[in-house]
Short mmCIF file of C-alpha atoms in Angstrom, two decimals:
data_model
loop_
_atom_site.label_atom_id
_atom_site.label_comp_id
_atom_site.label_asym_id
_atom_site.label_seq_id
_atom_site.Cartn_x
_atom_site.Cartn_y
_atom_site.Cartn_z
CA UNK A 1062 0.08 0.06 -0.02
CA UNK A 1063 3.00 2.36 0.00
CA UNK A 1064 4.01 1.98 -3.64
CA UNK A 1065 2.99 5.04 -5.66
CA UNK A 1066 0.26 4.11 -8.29
CA UNK A 1067 1.62 6.57 -10.91
CA UNK A 1068 5.14 4.97 -10.64
CA UNK A 1069 3.72 1.52 -11.17
CA UNK A 1070 1.98 2.69 -14.55
CA UNK A 1071 5.38 4.45 -15.51
CA UNK A 1072 7.23 1.12 -15.12
CA UNK A 1073 4.60 -1.10 -16.61
CA UNK A 1074 5.18 -0.07 -20.34
CA UNK A 1075 6.11 -3.61 -21.50
CA UNK A 1076 5.35 -6.47 -19.14
CA UNK A 1077 8.13 -8.93 -18.96
CA UNK A 1078 6.98 -12.52 -17.96
CA UNK A 1079 9.82 -14.59 -16.63
CA UNK A 1080 9.25 -18.09 -15.42
CA UNK A 1081 10.79 -19.15 -12.14
CA UNK A 1082 14.15 -20.75 -12.21
CA UNK A 1083 12.82 -24.17 -11.37
CA UNK A 1084 10.94 -24.06 -14.73
CA UNK A 1085 14.06 -23.16 -16.61
CA UNK A 1086 16.21 -26.16 -15.98
CA UNK A 1087 18.59 -25.33 -18.79
CA UNK A 1088 19.48 -22.04 -17.23
CA UNK A 1089 20.31 -23.46 -13.80
CA UNK A 1090 23.75 -24.88 -14.84
CA UNK A 1091 24.56 -22.03 -17.12
CA UNK A 1092 23.95 -19.59 -14.26
CA UNK A 1093 25.73 -21.68 -11.70
CA UNK A 1094 28.79 -21.91 -13.96
CA UNK A 1095 28.68 -18.19 -14.50
CA UNK A 1096 28.50 -17.46 -10.86
CA UNK A 1097 31.25 -19.94 -10.06
CA UNK A 1098 33.50 -18.22 -12.43
CA UNK A 1099 32.61 -14.90 -10.90
CA UNK A 1100 33.26 -16.03 -7.28
CA UNK A 1101 36.40 -18.04 -8.33
CA UNK A 1102 37.83 -14.76 -9.59
CA UNK A 1103 36.67 -12.79 -6.43
CA UNK A 1104 37.96 -15.21 -3.90
CA UNK A 1105 40.91 -16.34 -5.88
CA UNK A 1106 39.86 -20.02 -6.04
CA UNK A 1107 39.77 -22.62 -8.81
CA UNK A 1108 36.58 -24.71 -8.11
CA UNK A 1109 34.60 -26.43 -10.80
CA UNK A 1110 31.13 -28.07 -10.89
CA UNK A 1111 31.12 -31.89 -11.08
CA UNK A 1112 28.38 -34.21 -12.17
CA UNK A 1113 27.24 -34.71 -8.60
CA UNK A 1114 26.96 -31.03 -8.23
CA UNK A 1115 24.92 -30.83 -11.49
CA UNK A 1116 22.35 -33.30 -10.25
CA UNK A 1117 21.98 -31.51 -6.88
CA UNK A 1118 21.62 -28.15 -8.51
CA UNK A 1119 18.98 -29.48 -10.92
CA UNK A 1120 17.08 -31.34 -8.12
CA UNK A 1121 16.58 -28.23 -5.86
CA UNK A 1122 13.36 -26.29 -6.46
CA UNK A 1123 15.01 -22.76 -6.10
CA UNK A 1124 12.16 -20.95 -4.40
CA UNK A 1125 14.53 -17.96 -4.14
CA UNK A 1126 15.30 -18.08 -7.87
CA UNK A 1127 18.52 -16.57 -9.35
CA UNK A 1128 19.46 -14.78 -6.11
CA UNK A 1129 19.25 -17.96 -4.16
CA UNK A 1130 21.35 -19.78 -6.76
CA UNK A 1131 24.05 -17.07 -6.64
CA UNK A 1132 24.15 -17.12 -2.84
CA UNK A 1133 24.36 -20.97 -2.78
CA UNK A 1134 27.34 -20.88 -5.14
CA UNK A 1135 29.05 -18.13 -3.26
CA UNK A 1136 28.54 -19.94 0.03
CA UNK A 1137 29.88 -23.11 -1.39
CA UNK A 1138 33.03 -21.28 -2.70
CA UNK A 1139 33.60 -19.46 0.64
CA UNK A 1140 33.14 -22.45 2.90
CA UNK A 1141 34.81 -25.12 0.81
CA UNK A 1142 38.19 -26.21 1.88
CA UNK A 1143 40.80 -28.03 -0.01
CA UNK A 1144 40.40 -28.53 -3.78
CA UNK A 1145 36.72 -29.72 -3.88
CA UNK A 1146 33.67 -27.61 -4.06
CA UNK A 1147 31.31 -28.57 -1.22
CA UNK A 1148 27.77 -27.56 -0.86
CA UNK A 1149 26.90 -27.45 2.80
CA UNK A 1150 23.30 -26.52 2.54
CA UNK A 1151 20.28 -28.28 4.02
CA UNK A 1152 18.40 -28.08 0.71
CA UNK A 1153 21.03 -30.34 -0.86
CA UNK A 1154 20.67 -33.08 1.72
CA UNK A 1155 19.39 -35.58 -0.87
CA UNK A 1156 22.04 -34.72 -3.36
CA UNK A 1157 24.09 -37.24 -5.10
CA UNK A 1158 27.60 -38.34 -4.18
CA UNK A 1159 30.33 -35.76 -4.78
CA UNK A 1160 28.70 -32.73 -3.32
CA UNK A 1161 29.63 -33.50 0.31
CA UNK A 1162 33.38 -34.08 -0.45
CA UNK A 1163 32.64 -37.54 -1.66
CA UNK A 1164 31.24 -38.78 1.60
CA UNK A 1165 27.80 -40.33 1.95
CA UNK A 1166 24.86 -38.03 2.85
CA UNK A 1167 25.68 -36.71 6.43
CA UNK A 1168 22.06 -35.78 7.08
CA UNK A 1169 20.58 -32.34 7.66
CA UNK A 1170 22.77 -29.84 9.51
CA UNK A 1171 21.68 -28.19 12.64
CA UNK A 1172 20.61 -24.67 12.97
CA UNK A 1173 23.76 -24.01 15.02
CA UNK A 1174 25.90 -25.41 12.30
CA UNK A 1175 24.14 -23.43 9.55
CA UNK A 1176 24.56 -20.19 11.51
CA UNK A 1177 28.32 -20.94 12.16
CA UNK A 1178 28.80 -21.52 8.38
CA UNK A 1179 26.88 -18.24 7.51
CA UNK A 1180 28.79 -16.35 10.15
CA UNK A 1181 32.13 -17.65 8.74
CA UNK A 1182 31.08 -16.85 5.21
CA UNK A 1183 30.06 -13.27 6.30
CA UNK A 1184 33.50 -12.88 8.04
CA UNK A 1185 35.41 -14.06 5.08
CA UNK A 1186 33.36 -11.87 2.62
CA UNK A 1187 33.99 -8.79 4.91
CA UNK A 1188 37.73 -9.53 5.12
CA UNK A 1189 37.93 -9.98 1.39
CA UNK A 1190 36.07 -6.72 0.75
CA UNK A 1191 38.50 -4.94 3.06
CA UNK A 1192 41.49 -6.66 1.58
CA UNK A 1193 42.12 -8.51 4.89
CA UNK A 1194 42.33 -5.18 6.91
CA UNK A 1195 41.03 -6.54 10.11
CA UNK A 1196 40.22 -3.08 11.53
CA UNK A 1197 38.17 -2.08 8.51
CA UNK A 1198 36.40 -5.44 8.49
CA UNK A 1199 35.45 -5.22 11.94
CA UNK A 1200 33.98 -1.69 11.38
CA UNK A 1201 32.16 -3.11 8.43
CA UNK A 1202 30.64 -5.91 10.44
CA UNK A 1203 29.78 -3.61 13.33
CA UNK A 1204 31.89 -5.55 15.90
CA UNK A 1205 35.21 -4.72 17.74
CA UNK A 1206 38.56 -5.66 16.24
CA UNK A 1207 39.13 -7.92 19.13
CA UNK A 1208 35.83 -9.62 18.60
CA UNK A 1209 36.77 -10.10 14.88
CA UNK A 1210 40.19 -11.48 15.81
CA UNK A 1211 38.47 -13.97 18.23
CA UNK A 1212 36.10 -15.19 15.42
CA UNK A 1213 39.08 -15.41 12.90
CA UNK A 1214 40.85 -17.61 15.40
CA UNK A 1215 37.63 -19.61 16.25
CA UNK A 1216 36.90 -20.41 12.63
CA UNK A 1217 40.49 -20.79 11.54
CA UNK A 1218 40.26 -18.18 8.82
CA UNK A 1219 43.43 -16.84 7.21
#
């Protein structure tokens, strides 16, 4: 009720109907590869999508559409250790082999584990954005430098 009616009519010159990502199966892998290339460059990594990743990505319903896919790929790049891309997301719990580091399905992750993973990703992203300047990263995150140093040590970052 807060959107100006006249603005809606200005923007509604040519309606563009775009089906949800789950209905555009051919786009999922293309977008995932594009996002992976972008995040590999950003985080200076060299991950690639394997066949097991393809099956997992195609199986997921993607209720958050393209934005959810981009976040999933970035999270996987940031949280993966070693040379293999690992999706650590609850929605991939039924994914085929290869998405969890070659191990069998470990089951759903707890809320606590998911929060820790998200916090670690946020810390790494802030540090990357600030070129690993811990004072700037702490300011960006709204925490003290000492708090950031504690978290960096806790998560084994850098």
